[in-house]
Tab-separated table of C-alpha atoms in Angstrom:
chain	number	residue	atom	x	y	z
A	1	MET	CA	5.668	-14.766	-16.775
A	2	THR	CA	5.123	-11.864	-19.166
A	3	ASP	CA	6.227	-8.304	-18.549
A	4	ILE	CA	2.618	-7.082	-18.555
A	5	MET	CA	0.436	-8.739	-15.956
A	6	TRP	CA	-2.654	-6.600	-16.605
A	7	ASP	CA	-3.784	-4.495	-19.501
A	8	SER	CA	-6.908	-2.973	-21.003
A	9	GLU	CA	-7.593	-6.070	-23.141
A	10	ILE	CA	-8.411	-8.075	-20.015
A	11	TYR	CA	-10.926	-5.398	-18.931
A	12	GLU	CA	-12.481	-5.221	-22.396
A	13	LYS	CA	-12.869	-9.025	-22.573
A	14	ALA	CA	-14.552	-9.002	-19.149
A	15	ALA	CA	-16.963	-6.291	-20.338
A	16	ASP	CA	-17.770	-8.285	-23.491
A	17	ALA	CA	-18.455	-11.377	-21.375
A	18	GLY	CA	-20.983	-9.480	-19.252
A	19	ILE	CA	-19.108	-9.798	-15.964
A	20	PRO	CA	-20.927	-7.637	-13.373
A	21	GLY	CA	-19.247	-4.328	-12.620
A	22	SER	CA	-17.165	-4.423	-15.784
A	23	GLY	CA	-19.628	-3.241	-18.396
A	24	PRO	CA	-21.914	-0.296	-19.038
A	25	ALA	CA	-23.538	-0.597	-15.583
A	26	ALA	CA	-20.315	0.647	-13.956
A	27	PRO	CA	-20.473	4.234	-12.637
A	28	SER	CA	-19.622	6.974	-15.098
A	29	LEU	CA	-16.189	8.502	-14.740
A	30	ALA	CA	-17.222	11.639	-16.648
A	31	ASP	CA	-16.634	13.795	-13.551
A	32	PRO	CA	-13.056	13.319	-12.314
A	33	ARG	CA	-13.886	15.354	-9.171
A	34	GLN	CA	-16.419	12.704	-8.071
A	35	LEU	CA	-13.807	9.980	-8.518
A	36	ARG	CA	-11.250	12.043	-6.587
A	37	ASN	CA	-13.769	12.567	-3.765
A	38	ALA	CA	-14.502	8.837	-3.595
A	39	LEU	CA	-10.776	8.014	-3.536
A	40	GLY	CA	-10.348	10.566	-0.735
A	41	ASN	CA	-12.223	8.193	1.581
A	42	PHE	CA	-9.064	6.112	1.780
A	43	ALA	CA	-6.918	7.673	4.502
A	44	THR	CA	-3.235	7.811	3.608
A	45	GLY	CA	-0.021	8.736	5.291
A	46	VAL	CA	1.949	11.726	4.077
A	47	VAL	CA	5.537	11.649	2.846
A	48	VAL	CA	7.972	14.212	1.518
A	49	LEU	CA	10.371	13.048	-1.177
A	50	THR	CA	13.697	14.882	-0.876
A	51	TYR	CA	16.682	15.094	-3.186
A	52	GLU	CA	19.719	17.235	-4.000
A	53	SER	CA	20.329	19.111	-7.236
A	54	GLY	CA	23.097	21.602	-7.895
A	55	GLY	CA	24.059	21.734	-4.237
A	56	GLU	CA	20.507	22.695	-3.153
A	57	TYR	CA	17.967	20.519	-1.306
A	58	TYR	CA	14.438	20.090	-2.643
A	59	GLY	CA	11.319	18.180	-1.707
A	60	ILE	CA	7.745	17.456	-2.704
A	61	THR	CA	4.801	16.354	-0.550
A	62	VAL	CA	3.131	13.138	-1.720
A	63	ASN	CA	0.428	10.876	-0.290
A	64	SER	CA	0.652	8.090	-2.898
A	65	PHE	CA	3.355	5.888	-1.395
A	66	THR	CA	3.494	2.164	-0.733
A	67	SER	CA	5.863	-0.713	-0.181
A	68	VAL	CA	6.269	-3.049	-3.144
A	69	SER	CA	8.875	-5.726	-2.428
A	70	LEU	CA	11.220	-6.920	0.303
A	71	ASP	CA	13.536	-8.811	-2.065
A	72	PRO	CA	14.732	-6.600	-3.614
A	73	PRO	CA	13.588	-3.854	-1.229
A	74	LEU	CA	11.375	-1.576	-3.366
A	75	VAL	CA	8.939	1.252	-2.635
A	76	LEU	CA	6.624	3.103	-5.017
A	77	VAL	CA	5.530	6.722	-5.264
A	78	SER	CA	3.037	8.075	-7.766
A	79	MET	CA	4.016	11.435	-9.263
A	80	GLN	CA	2.043	13.733	-11.550
A	81	ARG	CA	3.604	13.885	-15.003
A	82	THR	CA	3.663	17.681	-14.713
A	83	SER	CA	5.696	17.660	-11.484
A	84	ARG	CA	9.050	19.433	-11.823
A	85	SER	CA	10.489	16.935	-9.314
A	86	LEU	CA	9.712	13.902	-11.471
A	87	THR	CA	12.804	14.157	-13.675
A	88	TYR	CA	15.083	14.431	-10.651
A	89	LEU	CA	13.544	11.415	-8.911
A	90	LEU	CA	14.115	9.252	-11.976
A	91	GLU	CA	17.814	10.103	-12.214
A	92	ARG	CA	19.284	10.554	-8.704
A	93	PRO	CA	19.015	9.219	-5.146
A	94	PHE	CA	16.043	10.404	-3.116
A	95	ALA	CA	14.706	9.980	0.391
A	96	VAL	CA	11.129	9.151	1.340
A	97	ASN	CA	10.371	10.897	4.650
A	98	VAL	CA	7.243	9.630	6.438
A	99	LEU	CA	5.812	12.642	8.267
A	100	GLY	CA	4.621	12.701	11.860
A	101	ASP	CA	1.550	14.483	13.164
A	102	ASP	CA	3.859	17.265	14.421
A	103	GLN	CA	5.189	17.945	10.895
A	104	LEU	CA	2.194	19.570	9.191
A	105	ASP	CA	4.267	22.693	8.548
A	106	THR	CA	6.815	20.530	6.682
A	107	ALA	CA	4.051	18.941	4.574
A	108	LEU	CA	2.678	22.380	3.713
A	109	HIS	CA	6.133	23.771	2.942
A	110	PHE	CA	6.874	21.095	0.346
A	111	ALA	CA	3.315	21.275	-1.011
A	112	GLY	CA	4.053	24.818	-2.213
A	113	LYS	CA	3.017	26.795	0.879
A	114	PRO	CA	6.328	28.021	2.361
A	115	GLN	CA	6.465	28.071	6.155
A	116	SER	CA	8.615	30.165	8.471
A	117	ARG	CA	10.006	27.202	10.438
A	118	PRO	CA	13.238	26.013	8.781
A	119	VAL	CA	13.572	22.440	7.556
A	120	ALA	CA	15.803	20.273	9.772
A	121	TRP	CA	17.943	18.618	7.092
A	122	VAL	CA	19.939	15.472	7.855
A	123	GLU	CA	22.869	14.687	5.540
A	124	ASP	CA	23.828	11.117	6.426
A	125	GLY	CA	22.904	9.196	3.290
A	126	ALA	CA	22.619	9.205	-0.465
A	127	ALA	CA	20.023	12.000	-0.375
A	128	PRO	CA	19.165	14.713	2.148
A	129	ARG	CA	16.359	13.762	4.506
A	130	ILE	CA	14.122	15.512	7.029
A	131	GLY	CA	15.039	15.185	10.707
A	132	GLY	CA	12.391	14.116	13.200
A	133	SER	CA	10.394	11.978	10.744
A	134	PRO	CA	8.861	8.752	12.112
A	135	ALA	CA	10.545	6.806	9.288
A	136	TYR	CA	12.705	7.397	6.255
A	137	PHE	CA	13.887	5.361	3.276
A	138	GLN	CA	17.002	6.270	1.297
A	139	CYS	CA	16.412	5.144	-2.300
A	140	THR	CA	18.055	4.903	-5.670
A	141	PRO	CA	15.838	5.002	-8.781
A	142	TRP	CA	14.803	1.513	-9.890
A	143	ALA	CA	12.188	2.087	-12.635
A	144	GLY	CA	9.438	4.401	-13.839
A	145	TYR	CA	6.145	3.199	-15.317
A	146	ASP	CA	3.275	4.844	-17.158
A	147	GLY	CA	0.389	5.529	-14.815
A	148	GLY	CA	-1.886	7.678	-16.983
A	149	ASP	CA	-1.539	11.285	-15.839
A	150	HIS	CA	1.014	10.038	-13.267
A	151	VAL	CA	4.311	8.171	-13.402
A	152	LEU	CA	4.860	5.304	-10.968
A	153	VAL	CA	8.377	5.660	-9.615
A	154	LEU	CA	9.986	2.621	-7.999
A	155	GLY	CA	12.900	3.227	-5.680
A	156	ARG	CA	15.291	0.616	-4.340
A	157	VAL	CA	15.734	1.090	-0.593
A	158	VAL	CA	19.437	1.289	0.278
A	159	SER	CA	18.976	2.314	3.927
A	160	HIS	CA	16.170	3.200	6.304
A	161	GLY	CA	15.406	4.209	9.853
A	162	GLN	CA	12.486	4.786	12.205
A	163	ARG	CA	11.334	6.399	15.438
A	164	ASP	CA	8.645	4.721	17.523
A	165	ASP	CA	7.787	7.686	19.750
A	166	THR	CA	5.520	9.584	17.328
A	167	SER	CA	2.305	9.182	15.342
A	168	PRO	CA	1.846	9.698	11.593
A	169	LEU	CA	0.377	12.662	9.774
A	170	LEU	CA	-2.646	11.526	7.764
A	171	PHE	CA	-4.554	12.861	4.767
A	172	TYR	CA	-8.291	12.063	4.554
A	173	ARG	CA	-11.030	13.628	2.402
A	174	GLY	CA	-8.762	16.499	1.440
A	175	GLN	CA	-7.918	17.343	5.050
A	176	TRP	CA	-4.852	16.849	7.237
A	177	SER	CA	-5.490	14.589	10.199
A	178	ALA	CA	-3.891	12.443	12.905
A	179	LEU	CA	-4.608	9.043	14.404
A	180	ALA	CA	-7.472	8.919	16.859
A	181	GLN	CA	-6.435	8.571	20.477
A	182	GLU	CA	-6.593	5.040	21.852
A	183	SER	CA	-9.553	4.257	24.067
A	184	ASP	CA	-9.140	3.168	27.700
A	185	ASP	CA	-11.928	0.641	27.084
A	186	PRO	CA	-10.335	-2.866	27.029
A	187	GLU	CA	-12.819	-3.947	24.343
A	188	GLY	CA	-11.837	-1.051	22.095
A	189	ARG	CA	-15.264	0.623	22.019
A	190	ARG	CA	-15.357	4.353	21.507
A	191	PRO	CA	-17.516	6.601	23.708
């Protein structure tokens, strides 16, 4: 197997062969805002990546997070190249804190909108983490890959934990949200 499993040459060859959806008939990407709006239709969870530097604890809110591999245990976060946190995440342990629907203030705080409620730090692993999160993953940097205006950061999970008594915080169409309440209808229909 080669190191590169997909590249632009494959796309260009498909366009030259006239494969539908790969050539000039594809929608224009001239307006990045339209693409961002379309991508916003995919609801995501919200995580805060936390790390220590110089004896201080830092974090950044991210919604581009996914599992990658169980063997070895790897997760991926997508970080803007301009993010000040990026350098730190590539060189030291970090924690991925999955946020619950009661942690909007934490999401806002680490998205650059400081909140008055203090962060409940937990110091029981390689990196500081946020108490009360539905799940967390302690990670060491594994690799970073070019992702255009982002860098794809892979972390190797060295420990993790979860709570089953809470629901996740969601991000959908540029808005914070929560899971819909379950219906009492046994067939799952909504009123």
